Each structure stands twice: as structure tokens, then as C-alpha cells.
mmCIF file with all atom_site columns, N, CA and C in Angstrom:
data_model
loop_
_atom_site.group_PDB
_atom_site.id
_atom_site.type_symbol
_atom_site.label_atom_id
_atom_site.label_alt_id
_atom_site.label_comp_id
_atom_site.label_asym_id
_atom_site.label_entity_id
_atom_site.label_seq_id
_atom_site.pdbx_PDB_ins_code
_atom_site.Cartn_x
_atom_site.Cartn_y
_atom_site.Cartn_z
_atom_site.occupancy
_atom_site.B_iso_or_equiv
_atom_site.pdbx_formal_charge
_atom_site.auth_seq_id
_atom_site.auth_comp_id
_atom_site.auth_asym_id
_atom_site.auth_atom_id
_atom_site.pdbx_PDB_model_num
ATOM 1   N N  . MET I 1 1  ? 0.757   -1.170 0.315   1.00 0.00 ? 1  MET I N  1
ATOM 2   C CA . MET I 1 1  ? -0.152  0.169  0.016   1.00 0.00 ? 1  MET I CA 1
ATOM 3   C C  . MET I 1 1  ? 0.702   1.021  -0.273  1.00 0.00 ? 1  MET I C  1
ATOM 4   N N  . ASN I 1 2  ? 0.659   2.026  -0.685  1.00 0.00 ? 2  ASN I N  1
ATOM 5   C CA . ASN I 1 2  ? 1.383   3.372  -0.928  1.00 0.00 ? 2  ASN I CA 1
ATOM 6   C C  . ASN I 1 2  ? 0.680   4.426  -0.523  1.00 0.00 ? 2  ASN I C  1
ATOM 7   N N  . SER I 1 3  ? 1.341   5.652  -0.547  1.00 0.00 ? 3  SER I N  1
ATOM 8   C CA . SER I 1 3  ? 0.843   6.871  0.567   1.00 0.00 ? 3  SER I CA 1
ATOM 9   C C  . SER I 1 3  ? -0.298  7.325  -0.252  1.00 0.00 ? 3  SER I C  1
ATOM 10  N N  . ASP I 1 4  ? -0.620  7.360  -1.805  1.00 0.00 ? 4  ASP I N  1
ATOM 11  C CA . ASP I 1 4  ? -1.693  7.316  -2.328  1.00 0.00 ? 4  ASP I CA 1
ATOM 12  C C  . ASP I 1 4  ? -2.969  6.915  -1.972  1.00 0.00 ? 4  ASP I C  1
ATOM 13  N N  . GLN I 1 5  ? -2.721  5.495  -1.884  1.00 0.00 ? 5  GLN I N  1
ATOM 14  C CA . GLN I 1 5  ? -3.721  4.563  -1.284  1.00 0.00 ? 5  GLN I CA 1
ATOM 15  C C  . GLN I 1 5  ? -4.312  5.029  0.112   1.00 0.00 ? 5  GLN I C  1
ATOM 16  N N  . MET I 1 6  ? -3.064  5.115  0.808   1.00 0.00 ? 6  MET I N  1
ATOM 17  C CA . MET I 1 6  ? -3.282  5.621  2.496   1.00 0.00 ? 6  MET I CA 1
ATOM 18  C C  . MET I 1 6  ? -3.943  6.623  2.199   1.00 0.00 ? 6  MET I C  1
ATOM 19  N N  . HIS I 1 7  ? -3.853  7.785  1.670   1.00 0.00 ? 7  HIS I N  1
ATOM 20  C CA . HIS I 1 7  ? -4.346  8.923  1.920   1.00 0.00 ? 7  HIS I CA 1
ATOM 21  C C  . HIS I 1 7  ? -5.701  8.702  1.296   1.00 0.00 ? 7  HIS I C  1
ATOM 22  N N  . GLY I 1 8  ? -6.364  8.080  0.557   1.00 0.00 ? 8  GLY I N  1
ATOM 23  C CA . GLY I 1 8  ? -7.741  7.685  -0.015  1.00 0.00 ? 8  GLY I CA 1
ATOM 24  C C  . GLY I 1 8  ? -8.323  7.279  1.181   1.00 0.00 ? 8  GLY I C  1
ATOM 25  N N  . HIS I 1 9  ? -7.843  6.121  1.765   1.00 0.00 ? 9  HIS I N  1
ATOM 26  C CA . HIS I 1 9  ? -8.405  5.458  2.692   1.00 0.00 ? 9  HIS I CA 1
ATOM 27  C C  . HIS I 1 9  ? -8.502  6.214  3.840   1.00 0.00 ? 9  HIS I C  1
ATOM 28  N N  . TRP I 1 10 ? -7.726  7.093  4.170   1.00 0.00 ? 10 TRP I N  1
ATOM 29  C CA . TRP I 1 10 ? -7.927  8.218  5.160   1.00 0.00 ? 10 TRP I CA 1
ATOM 30  C C  . TRP I 1 10 ? -8.828  8.819  4.747   1.00 0.00 ? 10 TRP I C  1
ATOM 31  N N  . ARG I 1 11 ? -9.411  9.933  3.836   1.00 0.00 ? 11 ARG I N  1
ATOM 32  C CA . ARG I 1 11 ? -10.301 10.369 3.287   1.00 0.00 ? 11 ARG I CA 1
ATOM 33  C C  . ARG I 1 11 ? -11.520 9.924  3.346   1.00 0.00 ? 11 ARG I C  1
ATOM 34  N N  . GLU I 1 12 ? -11.173 8.690  3.042   1.00 0.00 ? 12 GLU I N  1
ATOM 35  C CA . GLU I 1 12 ? -12.725 7.979  3.255   1.00 0.00 ? 12 GLU I CA 1
ATOM 36  C C  . GLU I 1 12 ? -13.589 7.989  4.818   1.00 0.00 ? 12 GLU I C  1
ATOM 37  N N  . VAL I 1 13 ? -12.295 7.358  5.278   1.00 0.00 ? 13 VAL I N  1
ATOM 38  C CA . VAL I 1 13 ? -12.767 7.329  6.678   1.00 0.00 ? 13 VAL I CA 1
ATOM 39  C C  . VAL I 1 13 ? -13.063 8.721  7.326   1.00 0.00 ? 13 VAL I C  1
ATOM 40  N N  . LYS I 1 14 ? -12.483 10.161 7.193   1.00 0.00 ? 14 LYS I N  1
ATOM 41  C CA . LYS I 1 14 ? -12.859 11.179 7.209   1.00 0.00 ? 14 LYS I CA 1
ATOM 42  C C  . LYS I 1 14 ? -14.341 11.389 7.034   1.00 0.00 ? 14 LYS I C  1
ATOM 43  N N  . GLY I 1 15 ? -14.704 10.784 5.831   1.00 0.00 ? 15 GLY I N  1
ATOM 44  C CA . GLY I 1 15 ? -16.154 11.462 5.086   1.00 0.00 ? 15 GLY I CA 1
ATOM 45  C C  . GLY I 1 15 ? -17.039 10.711 5.859   1.00 0.00 ? 15 GLY I C  1
ATOM 46  N N  . TRP I 1 16 ? -16.891 9.565  5.987   1.00 0.00 ? 16 TRP I N  1
ATOM 47  C CA . TRP I 1 16 ? -17.700 8.490  7.032   1.00 0.00 ? 16 TRP I CA 1
ATOM 48  C C  . TRP I 1 16 ? -18.125 8.889  8.256   1.00 0.00 ? 16 TRP I C  1
ATOM 49  N N  . ALA I 1 17 ? -16.940 9.618  9.033   1.00 0.00 ? 17 ALA I N  1
ATOM 50  C CA . ALA I 1 17 ? -17.042 10.160 10.366  1.00 0.00 ? 17 ALA I CA 1
ATOM 51  C C  . ALA I 1 17 ? -17.957 11.618 10.157  1.00 0.00 ? 17 ALA I C  1
ATOM 52  N N  . LEU I 1 18 ? -17.915 12.169 8.914   1.00 0.00 ? 18 LEU I N  1
ATOM 53  C CA . LEU I 1 18 ? -18.743 13.504 8.739   1.00 0.00 ? 18 LEU I CA 1
ATOM 54  C C  . LEU I 1 18 ? -20.052 13.105 8.264   1.00 0.00 ? 18 LEU I C  1
ATOM 55  N N  . GLU I 1 19 ? -20.153 12.075 7.742   1.00 0.00 ? 19 GLU I N  1
ATOM 56  C CA . GLU I 1 19 ? -21.528 11.617 7.477   1.00 0.00 ? 19 GLU I CA 1
ATOM 57  C C  . GLU I 1 19 ? -22.626 11.124 8.841   1.00 0.00 ? 19 GLU I C  1
ATOM 58  N N  . GLN I 1 20 ? -21.761 10.828 9.550   1.00 0.00 ? 20 GLN I N  1
ATOM 59  C CA . GLN I 1 20 ? -22.187 9.973  10.584  1.00 0.00 ? 20 GLN I CA 1
ATOM 60  C C  . GLN I 1 20 ? -22.559 11.340 11.553  1.00 0.00 ? 20 GLN I C  1
ATOM 61  N N  . LEU I 1 21 ? -21.681 12.394 11.591  1.00 0.00 ? 21 LEU I N  1
ATOM 62  C CA . LEU I 1 21 ? -21.953 13.842 12.260  1.00 0.00 ? 21 LEU I CA 1
ATOM 63  C C  . LEU I 1 21 ? -23.290 14.178 11.637  1.00 0.00 ? 21 LEU I C  1
ATOM 64  N N  . GLY I 1 22 ? -23.298 14.601 10.302  1.00 0.00 ? 22 GLY I N  1
ATOM 65  C CA . GLY I 1 22 ? -24.368 14.925 9.778   1.00 0.00 ? 22 GLY I CA 1
ATOM 66  C C  . GLY I 1 22 ? -25.817 14.054 10.319  1.00 0.00 ? 22 GLY I C  1
ATOM 67  N N  . ARG I 1 23 ? -25.778 12.629 10.362  1.00 0.00 ? 23 ARG I N  1
ATOM 68  C CA . ARG I 1 23 ? -27.004 12.193 11.035  1.00 0.00 ? 23 ARG I CA 1
ATOM 69  C C  . ARG I 1 23 ? -27.186 12.198 12.266  1.00 0.00 ? 23 ARG I C  1
ATOM 70  N N  . VAL I 1 24 ? -26.367 12.534 13.189  1.00 0.00 ? 24 VAL I N  1
ATOM 71  C CA . VAL I 1 24 ? -26.711 12.939 14.427  1.00 0.00 ? 24 VAL I CA 1
ATOM 72  C C  . VAL I 1 24 ? -27.228 14.404 14.636  1.00 0.00 ? 24 VAL I C  1
ATOM 73  N N  . THR I 1 25 ? -26.768 15.202 13.861  1.00 0.00 ? 25 THR I N  1
ATOM 74  C CA . THR I 1 25 ? -27.124 16.338 14.128  1.00 0.00 ? 25 THR I CA 1
ATOM 75  C C  . THR I 1 25 ? -28.319 16.703 13.146  1.00 0.00 ? 25 THR I C  1
ATOM 76  N N  . GLN I 1 26 ? -28.619 15.698 11.974  1.00 0.00 ? 26 GLN I N  1
ATOM 77  C CA . GLN I 1 26 ? -29.328 15.801 11.384  1.00 0.00 ? 26 GLN I CA 1
ATOM 78  C C  . GLN I 1 26 ? -29.538 17.166 10.450  1.00 0.00 ? 26 GLN I C  1
ATOM 79  N N  . ASP I 1 27 ? -28.224 16.963 10.218  1.00 0.00 ? 27 ASP I N  1
ATOM 80  C CA . ASP I 1 27 ? -27.905 18.205 8.883   1.00 0.00 ? 27 ASP I CA 1
ATOM 81  C C  . ASP I 1 27 ? -27.386 17.262 7.465   1.00 0.00 ? 27 ASP I C  1
ATOM 82  N N  . PRO I 1 28 ? -28.197 17.715 6.881   1.00 0.00 ? 28 PRO I N  1
ATOM 83  C CA . PRO I 1 28 ? -28.133 16.852 5.301   1.00 0.00 ? 28 PRO I CA 1
ATOM 84  C C  . PRO I 1 28 ? -27.070 17.631 4.458   1.00 0.00 ? 28 PRO I C  1
ATOM 85  N N  . TRP I 1 29 ? -26.533 18.715 4.805   1.00 0.00 ? 29 TRP I N  1
ATOM 86  C CA . TRP I 1 29 ? -25.592 19.445 4.384   1.00 0.00 ? 29 TRP I CA 1
ATOM 87  C C  . TRP I 1 29 ? -24.112 18.540 4.703   1.00 0.00 ? 29 TRP I C  1
ATOM 88  N N  . LYS I 1 30 ? -23.985 18.457 5.909   1.00 0.00 ? 30 LYS I N  1
ATOM 89  C CA . LYS I 1 30 ? -22.937 17.474 6.582   1.00 0.00 ? 30 LYS I CA 1
ATOM 90  C C  . LYS I 1 30 ? -22.842 16.199 5.942   1.00 0.00 ? 30 LYS I C  1
ATOM 91  N N  . ARG I 1 31 ? -24.218 15.451 6.088   1.00 0.00 ? 31 ARG I N  1
ATOM 92  C CA . ARG I 1 31 ? -23.987 14.086 5.077   1.00 0.00 ? 31 ARG I CA 1
ATOM 93  C C  . ARG I 1 31 ? -23.915 13.990 3.647   1.00 0.00 ? 31 ARG I C  1
ATOM 94  N N  . ILE I 1 32 ? -24.017 14.848 3.175   1.00 0.00 ? 32 ILE I N  1
ATOM 95  C CA . ILE I 1 32 ? -23.704 15.204 1.627   1.00 0.00 ? 32 ILE I CA 1
ATOM 96  C C  . ILE I 1 32 ? -22.041 15.393 1.520   1.00 0.00 ? 32 ILE I C  1
ATOM 97  N N  . ALA I 1 33 ? -21.387 16.255 2.284   1.00 0.00 ? 33 ALA I N  1
ATOM 98  C CA . ALA I 1 33 ? -19.824 16.593 2.487   1.00 0.00 ? 33 ALA I CA 1
ATOM 99  C C  . ALA I 1 33 ? -19.720 15.382 2.636   1.00 0.00 ? 33 ALA I C  1
ATOM 100 N N  . GLY I 1 34 ? -19.702 14.418 3.683   1.00 0.00 ? 34 GLY I N  1
ATOM 101 C CA . GLY I 1 34 ? -19.610 13.347 4.108   1.00 0.00 ? 34 GLY I CA 1
ATOM 102 C C  . GLY I 1 34 ? -19.317 12.144 3.064   1.00 0.00 ? 34 GLY I C  1
ATOM 103 N N  . ARG I 1 35 ? -20.393 11.840 2.526   1.00 0.00 ? 35 ARG I N  1
ATOM 104 C CA . ARG I 1 35 ? -20.775 11.244 0.929   1.00 0.00 ? 35 ARG I CA 1
ATOM 105 C C  . ARG I 1 35 ? -20.030 11.427 0.220   1.00 0.00 ? 35 ARG I C  1
ATOM 106 N N  . ARG I 1 36 ? -19.541 13.026 -0.367  1.00 0.00 ? 36 ARG I N  1
ATOM 107 C CA . ARG I 1 36 ? -18.395 13.414 -1.320  1.00 0.00 ? 36 ARG I CA 1
ATOM 108 C C  . ARG I 1 36 ? -17.167 13.002 -1.283  1.00 0.00 ? 36 ARG I C  1
ATOM 109 N N  . GLU I 1 37 ? -16.581 13.296 0.202   1.00 0.00 ? 37 GLU I N  1
ATOM 110 C CA . GLU I 1 37 ? -15.280 12.654 0.780   1.00 0.00 ? 37 GLU I CA 1
ATOM 111 C C  . GLU I 1 37 ? -15.261 11.332 0.879   1.00 0.00 ? 37 GLU I C  1
ATOM 112 N N  . ARG I 1 38 ? -16.381 10.653 1.130   1.00 0.00 ? 38 ARG I N  1
ATOM 113 C CA . ARG I 1 38 ? -16.035 9.189  0.905   1.00 0.00 ? 38 ARG I CA 1
ATOM 114 C C  . ARG I 1 38 ? -15.922 8.608  -0.766  1.00 0.00 ? 38 ARG I C  1
ATOM 115 N N  . LEU I 1 39 ? -16.391 9.409  -1.359  1.00 0.00 ? 39 LEU I N  1
ATOM 116 C CA . LEU I 1 39 ? -16.383 9.273  -2.606  1.00 0.00 ? 39 LEU I CA 1
ATOM 117 C C  . LEU I 1 39 ? -14.834 9.512  -3.365  1.00 0.00 ? 39 LEU I C  1
ATOM 118 N N  . LEU I 1 40 ? -14.478 10.515 -3.171  1.00 0.00 ? 40 LEU I N  1
ATOM 119 C CA . LEU I 1 40 ? -13.499 10.998 -3.659  1.00 0.00 ? 40 LEU I CA 1
ATOM 120 C C  . LEU I 1 40 ? -11.982 10.347 -2.974  1.00 0.00 ? 40 LEU I C  1
ATOM 121 N N  . GLY I 1 41 ? -12.517 9.690  -1.694  1.00 0.00 ? 41 GLY I N  1
ATOM 122 C CA . GLY I 1 41 ? -11.400 9.086  -0.976  1.00 0.00 ? 41 GLY I CA 1
ATOM 123 C C  . GLY I 1 41 ? -11.118 7.688  -1.533  1.00 0.00 ? 41 GLY I C  1
ATOM 124 N N  . ARG I 1 42 ? -12.286 7.206  -1.948  1.00 0.00 ? 42 ARG I N  1
ATOM 125 C CA . ARG I 1 42 ? -12.448 5.954  -2.654  1.00 0.00 ? 42 ARG I CA 1
ATOM 126 C C  . ARG I 1 42 ? -11.732 6.034  -4.111  1.00 0.00 ? 42 ARG I C  1
ATOM 127 N N  . LEU I 1 43 ? -11.968 7.163  -4.948  1.00 0.00 ? 43 LEU I N  1
ATOM 128 C CA . LEU I 1 43 ? -11.255 7.359  -6.204  1.00 0.00 ? 43 LEU I CA 1
ATOM 129 C C  . LEU I 1 43 ? -10.124 7.804  -6.107  1.00 0.00 ? 43 LEU I C  1
ATOM 130 N N  . GLN I 1 44 ? -9.380  8.103  -5.407  1.00 0.00 ? 44 GLN I N  1
ATOM 131 C CA . GLN I 1 44 ? -8.101  8.506  -4.817  1.00 0.00 ? 44 GLN I CA 1
ATOM 132 C C  . GLN I 1 44 ? -7.326  6.983  -4.535  1.00 0.00 ? 44 GLN I C  1
ATOM 133 N N  . ALA I 1 45 ? -8.091  6.353  -3.876  1.00 0.00 ? 45 ALA I N  1
ATOM 134 C CA . ALA I 1 45 ? -7.335  5.009  -3.487  1.00 0.00 ? 45 ALA I CA 1
ATOM 135 C C  . ALA I 1 45 ? -7.537  4.314  -4.687  1.00 0.00 ? 45 ALA I C  1
ATOM 136 N N  . SER I 1 46 ? -8.425  4.115  -5.481  1.00 0.00 ? 46 SER I N  1
ATOM 137 C CA . SER I 1 46 ? -8.469  3.283  -6.539  1.00 0.00 ? 46 SER I CA 1
ATOM 138 C C  . SER I 1 46 ? -7.399  3.704  -7.693  1.00 0.00 ? 46 SER I C  1
ATOM 139 N N  . LEU I 1 47 ? -7.352  4.875  -7.856  1.00 0.00 ? 47 LEU I N  1
ATOM 140 C CA . LEU I 1 47 ? -6.147  5.738  -8.966  1.00 0.00 ? 47 LEU I CA 1
ATOM 141 C C  . LEU I 1 47 ? -4.970  5.072  -8.614  1.00 0.00 ? 47 LEU I C  1
ATOM 142 N N  . ALA I 1 48 ? -5.019  5.384  -7.245  1.00 0.00 ? 48 ALA I N  1
ATOM 143 C CA . ALA I 1 48 ? -3.430  4.774  -6.549  1.00 0.00 ? 48 ALA I CA 1
ATOM 144 C C  . ALA I 1 48 ? -3.118  3.413  -6.909  1.00 0.00 ? 48 ALA I C  1
ATOM 145 N N  . GLU I 1 49 ? -4.130  2.461  -6.872  1.00 0.00 ? 49 GLU I N  1
ATOM 146 C CA . GLU I 1 49 ? -3.755  1.243  -7.064  1.00 0.00 ? 49 GLU I CA 1
ATOM 147 C C  . GLU I 1 49 ? -3.496  1.173  -8.611  1.00 0.00 ? 49 GLU I C  1
ATOM 148 N N  . SER I 1 50 ? -4.608  1.612  -9.433  1.00 0.00 ? 50 SER I N  1
ATOM 149 C CA . SER I 1 50 ? -4.365  1.146  -11.000 1.00 0.00 ? 50 SER I CA 1
ATOM 150 C C  . SER I 1 50 ? -3.015  2.163  -11.290 1.00 0.00 ? 50 SER I C  1
ATOM 151 N N  . ARG I 1 51 ? -2.242  3.246  -10.808 1.00 0.00 ? 51 ARG I N  1
ATOM 152 C CA . ARG I 1 51 ? -1.343  3.735  -11.098 1.00 0.00 ? 51 ARG I CA 1
ATOM 153 C C  . ARG I 1 51 ? -0.058  2.867  -10.506 1.00 0.00 ? 51 ARG I C  1
ATOM 154 N N  . ARG I 1 52 ? -0.499  2.362  -9.672  1.00 0.00 ? 52 ARG I N  1
ATOM 155 C CA . ARG I 1 52 ? 0.404   0.879  -9.265  1.00 0.00 ? 52 ARG I CA 1
ATOM 156 C C  . ARG I 1 52 ? 1.276   -0.239 -10.134 1.00 0.00 ? 52 ARG I C  1
ATOM 157 N N  . ILE I 1 53 ? -0.306  -0.546 -10.741 1.00 0.00 ? 53 ILE I N  1
ATOM 158 C CA . ILE I 1 53 ? -0.243  -1.965 -11.355 1.00 0.00 ? 53 ILE I CA 1
ATOM 159 C C  . ILE I 1 53 ? 0.062   -1.650 -12.793 1.00 0.00 ? 53 ILE I C  1
ATOM 160 N N  . ALA I 1 54 ? -0.187  -0.117 -13.357 1.00 0.00 ? 54 ALA I N  1
ATOM 161 C CA . ALA I 1 54 ? 0.425   0.089  -14.663 1.00 0.00 ? 54 ALA I CA 1
ATOM 162 C C  . ALA I 1 54 ? 1.952   0.186  -14.517 1.00 0.00 ? 54 ALA I C  1
ATOM 163 N N  . GLU I 1 55 ? 2.517   1.053  -13.149 1.00 0.00 ? 55 GLU I N  1
ATOM 164 C CA . GLU I 1 55 ? 3.860   1.042  -13.318 1.00 0.00 ? 55 GLU I CA 1
ATOM 165 C C  . GLU I 1 55 ? 5.014   0.010  -13.100 1.00 0.00 ? 55 GLU I C  1
ATOM 166 N N  . SER I 1 56 ? 4.116   -0.993 -12.490 1.00 0.00 ? 56 SER I N  1
ATOM 167 C CA . SER I 1 56 ? 4.791   -2.322 -12.313 1.00 0.00 ? 56 SER I CA 1
ATOM 168 C C  . SER I 1 56 ? 4.607   -3.153 -13.540 1.00 0.00 ? 56 SER I C  1
ATOM 169 N N  . GLY I 1 57 ? 4.048   -2.646 -14.452 1.00 0.00 ? 57 GLY I N  1
ATOM 170 C CA . GLY I 1 57 ? 4.069   -3.474 -15.823 1.00 0.00 ? 57 GLY I CA 1
ATOM 171 C C  . GLY I 1 57 ? 5.234   -3.042 -16.918 1.00 0.00 ? 57 GLY I C  1
ATOM 172 N N  . PHE I 1 58 ? 6.029   -1.970 -16.341 1.00 0.00 ? 58 PHE I N  1
ATOM 173 C CA . PHE I 1 58 ? 7.257   -1.441 -17.148 1.00 0.00 ? 58 PHE I CA 1
ATOM 174 C C  . PHE I 1 58 ? 8.514   -1.708 -15.997 1.00 0.00 ? 58 PHE I C  1
ATOM 175 N N  . PRO I 1 59 ? 9.384   -2.279 -16.950 1.00 0.00 ? 59 PRO I N  1
ATOM 176 C CA . PRO I 1 59 ? 10.840  -2.147 -16.320 1.00 0.00 ? 59 PRO I CA 1
ATOM 177 C C  . PRO I 1 59 ? 10.927  -1.181 -15.964 1.00 0.00 ? 59 PRO I C  1
ATOM 178 N N  . ALA I 1 60 ? 11.932  -0.957 -14.699 1.00 0.00 ? 60 ALA I N  1
ATOM 179 C CA . ALA I 1 60 ? 12.403  0.507  -14.281 1.00 0.00 ? 60 ALA I CA 1
ATOM 180 C C  . ALA I 1 60 ? 13.667  1.010  -14.864 1.00 0.00 ? 60 ALA I C  1
ATOM 181 N N  . SER I 1 61 ? 14.106  0.287  -15.681 1.00 0.00 ? 61 SER I N  1
ATOM 182 C CA . SER I 1 61 ? 15.019  1.054  -16.893 1.00 0.00 ? 61 SER I CA 1
ATOM 183 C C  . SER I 1 61 ? 14.478  1.520  -17.919 1.00 0.00 ? 61 SER I C  1
ATOM 184 N N  . GLN I 1 62 ? 13.592  0.923  -18.515 1.00 0.00 ? 62 GLN I N  1
ATOM 185 C CA . GLN I 1 62 ? 13.006  1.884  -19.605 1.00 0.00 ? 62 GLN I CA 1
ATOM 186 C C  . GLN I 1 62 ? 12.018  3.019  -19.353 1.00 0.00 ? 62 GLN I C  1
ATOM 187 N N  . THR I 1 63 ? 11.688  2.898  -18.231 1.00 0.00 ? 63 THR I N  1
ATOM 188 C CA . THR I 1 63 ? 10.597  4.198  -17.501 1.00 0.00 ? 63 THR I CA 1
ATOM 189 C C  . THR I 1 63 ? 12.042  5.070  -17.358 1.00 0.00 ? 63 THR I C  1
ATOM 190 N N  . GLY I 1 64 ? 12.943  4.926  -16.712 1.00 0.00 ? 64 GLY I N  1
ATOM 191 C CA . GLY I 1 64 ? 13.914  6.153  -16.417 1.00 0.00 ? 64 GLY I CA 1
ATOM 192 C C  . GLY I 1 64 ? 14.430  6.746  -17.892 1.00 0.00 ? 64 GLY I C  1
ATOM 193 N N  . ALA I 1 65 ? 14.659  5.584  -18.644 1.00 0.00 ? 65 ALA I N  1
ATOM 194 C CA . ALA I 1 65 ? 15.006  6.202  -20.073 1.00 0.00 ? 65 ALA I CA 1
ATOM 195 C C  . ALA I 1 65 ? 14.181  7.120  -21.114 1.00 0.00 ? 65 ALA I C  1
ATOM 196 N N  . VAL I 1 66 ? 12.941  6.730  -20.625 1.00 0.00 ? 66 VAL I N  1
ATOM 197 C CA . VAL I 1 66 ? 11.893  7.652  -21.062 1.00 0.00 ? 66 VAL I CA 1
ATOM 198 C C  . VAL I 1 66 ? 11.909  8.864  -20.682 1.00 0.00 ? 66 VAL I C  1
ATOM 199 N N  . LEU I 1 67 ? 11.519  8.900  -18.926 1.00 0.00 ? 67 LEU I N  1
ATOM 200 C CA . LEU I 1 67 ? 11.676  10.101 -18.750 1.00 0.00 ? 67 LEU I CA 1
ATOM 201 C C  . LEU I 1 67 ? 13.332  11.481 -19.078 1.00 0.00 ? 67 LEU I C  1
ATOM 202 N N  . VAL I 1 68 ? 14.144  10.567 -19.414 1.00 0.00 ? 68 VAL I N  1
ATOM 203 C CA . VAL I 1 68 ? 15.396  11.380 -19.605 1.00 0.00 ? 68 VAL I CA 1
ATOM 204 C C  . VAL I 1 68 ? 15.397  11.746 -20.880 1.00 0.00 ? 68 VAL I C  1
ATOM 205 N N  . GLU I 1 69 ? 14.586  11.015 -21.782 1.00 0.00 ? 69 GLU I N  1
ATOM 206 C CA . GLU I 1 69 ? 14.552  11.279 -23.201 1.00 0.00 ? 69 GLU I CA 1
ATOM 207 C C  . GLU I 1 69 ? 13.570  12.596 -23.332 1.00 0.00 ? 69 GLU I C  1
ATOM 208 N N  . ARG I 1 70 ? 12.868  12.421 -22.624 1.00 0.00 ? 70 ARG I N  1
ATOM 209 C CA . ARG I 1 70 ? 11.609  13.919 -22.054 1.00 0.00 ? 70 ARG I CA 1
ATOM 210 C C  . ARG I 1 70 ? 11.895  15.105 -21.910 1.00 0.00 ? 70 ARG I C  1
ATOM 211 N N  . ARG I 1 71 ? 12.924  14.899 -20.840 1.00 0.00 ? 71 ARG I N  1
ATOM 212 C CA . ARG I 1 71 ? 13.553  16.355 -20.685 1.00 0.00 ? 71 ARG I CA 1
ATOM 213 C C  . ARG I 1 71 ? 14.733  16.671 -21.354 1.00 0.00 ? 71 ARG I C  1
ATOM 214 N N  . ARG I 1 72 ? 15.271  15.557 -22.497 1.00 0.00 ? 72 ARG I N  1
ATOM 215 C CA . ARG I 1 72 ? 16.004  16.131 -23.184 1.00 0.00 ? 72 ARG I CA 1
ATOM 216 C C  . ARG I 1 72 ? 15.201  17.096 -24.527 1.00 0.00 ? 72 ARG I C  1
ATOM 217 N N  . ALA I 1 73 ? 14.291  16.501 -24.710 1.00 0.00 ? 73 ALA I N  1
ATOM 218 C CA . ALA I 1 73 ? 13.043  16.943 -25.818 1.00 0.00 ? 73 ALA I CA 1
ATOM 219 C C  . ALA I 1 73 ? 12.684  18.670 -25.192 1.00 0.00 ? 73 ALA I C  1
ATOM 220 N N  . ARG I 1 74 ? 12.398  18.720 -24.155 1.00 0.00 ? 74 ARG I N  1
ATOM 221 C CA . ARG I 1 74 ? 11.778  19.524 -23.229 1.00 0.00 ? 74 ARG I CA 1
ATOM 222 C C  . ARG I 1 74 ? 13.122  21.064 -23.216 1.00 0.00 ? 74 ARG I C  1
ATOM 223 N N  . GLY I 1 75 ? 14.373  20.570 -23.288 1.00 0.00 ? 75 GLY I N  1
ATOM 224 C CA . GLY I 1 75 ? 15.215  21.743 -22.990 1.00 0.00 ? 75 GLY I CA 1
ATOM 225 C C  . GLY I 1 75 ? 16.026  22.092 -24.540 1.00 0.00 ? 75 GLY I C  1
ATOM 226 N N  . ARG I 1 76 ? 15.478  21.304 -25.788 1.00 0.00 ? 76 ARG I N  1
ATOM 227 C CA . ARG I 1 76 ? 15.648  22.018 -27.349 1.00 0.00 ? 76 ARG I CA 1
ATOM 228 C C  . ARG I 1 76 ? 15.027  23.199 -27.204 1.00 0.00 ? 76 ARG I C  1
#
């Protein structure tokens, strides 16, 4: 689990807590904000997992070479 995944899961937990606070206080806006945070947390964690899988499919030596070529192209 990388840091982006951890941040996504943490954001999801914060959203859950905010949603529960909205339920207790009967504030529909807090519930909506909590649902939004939960969704954004899930998306962030999912994107991090997809990025990890995609990056693991490329050899490290080729990835580094591509970055060097991009930097050289920008410098011209």
C-alpha cells in the first residue's frame, strides 16, 4: 500500500465520520459533504492502485530512459 492509497483510505474514513455527524445532528449538508469525501477517497485509493499496477508493468530501466528523453526534448 503506497501513500496515495493511504491518503485515499484516510479521506474515506473522514468522510464516513462527517456523514455520521450529519446523521446525528440531522444536518443534510454535512451528510452530503461526508458522502462526497467518501467518494473522493475511494477514487483516490482506486487511482493509486491503478497507477501502481500500470507502473509495475514497465521495467524500471525503460521508465527512467523515457523520462530522460522527455527532459532532453523539453530542453531543445
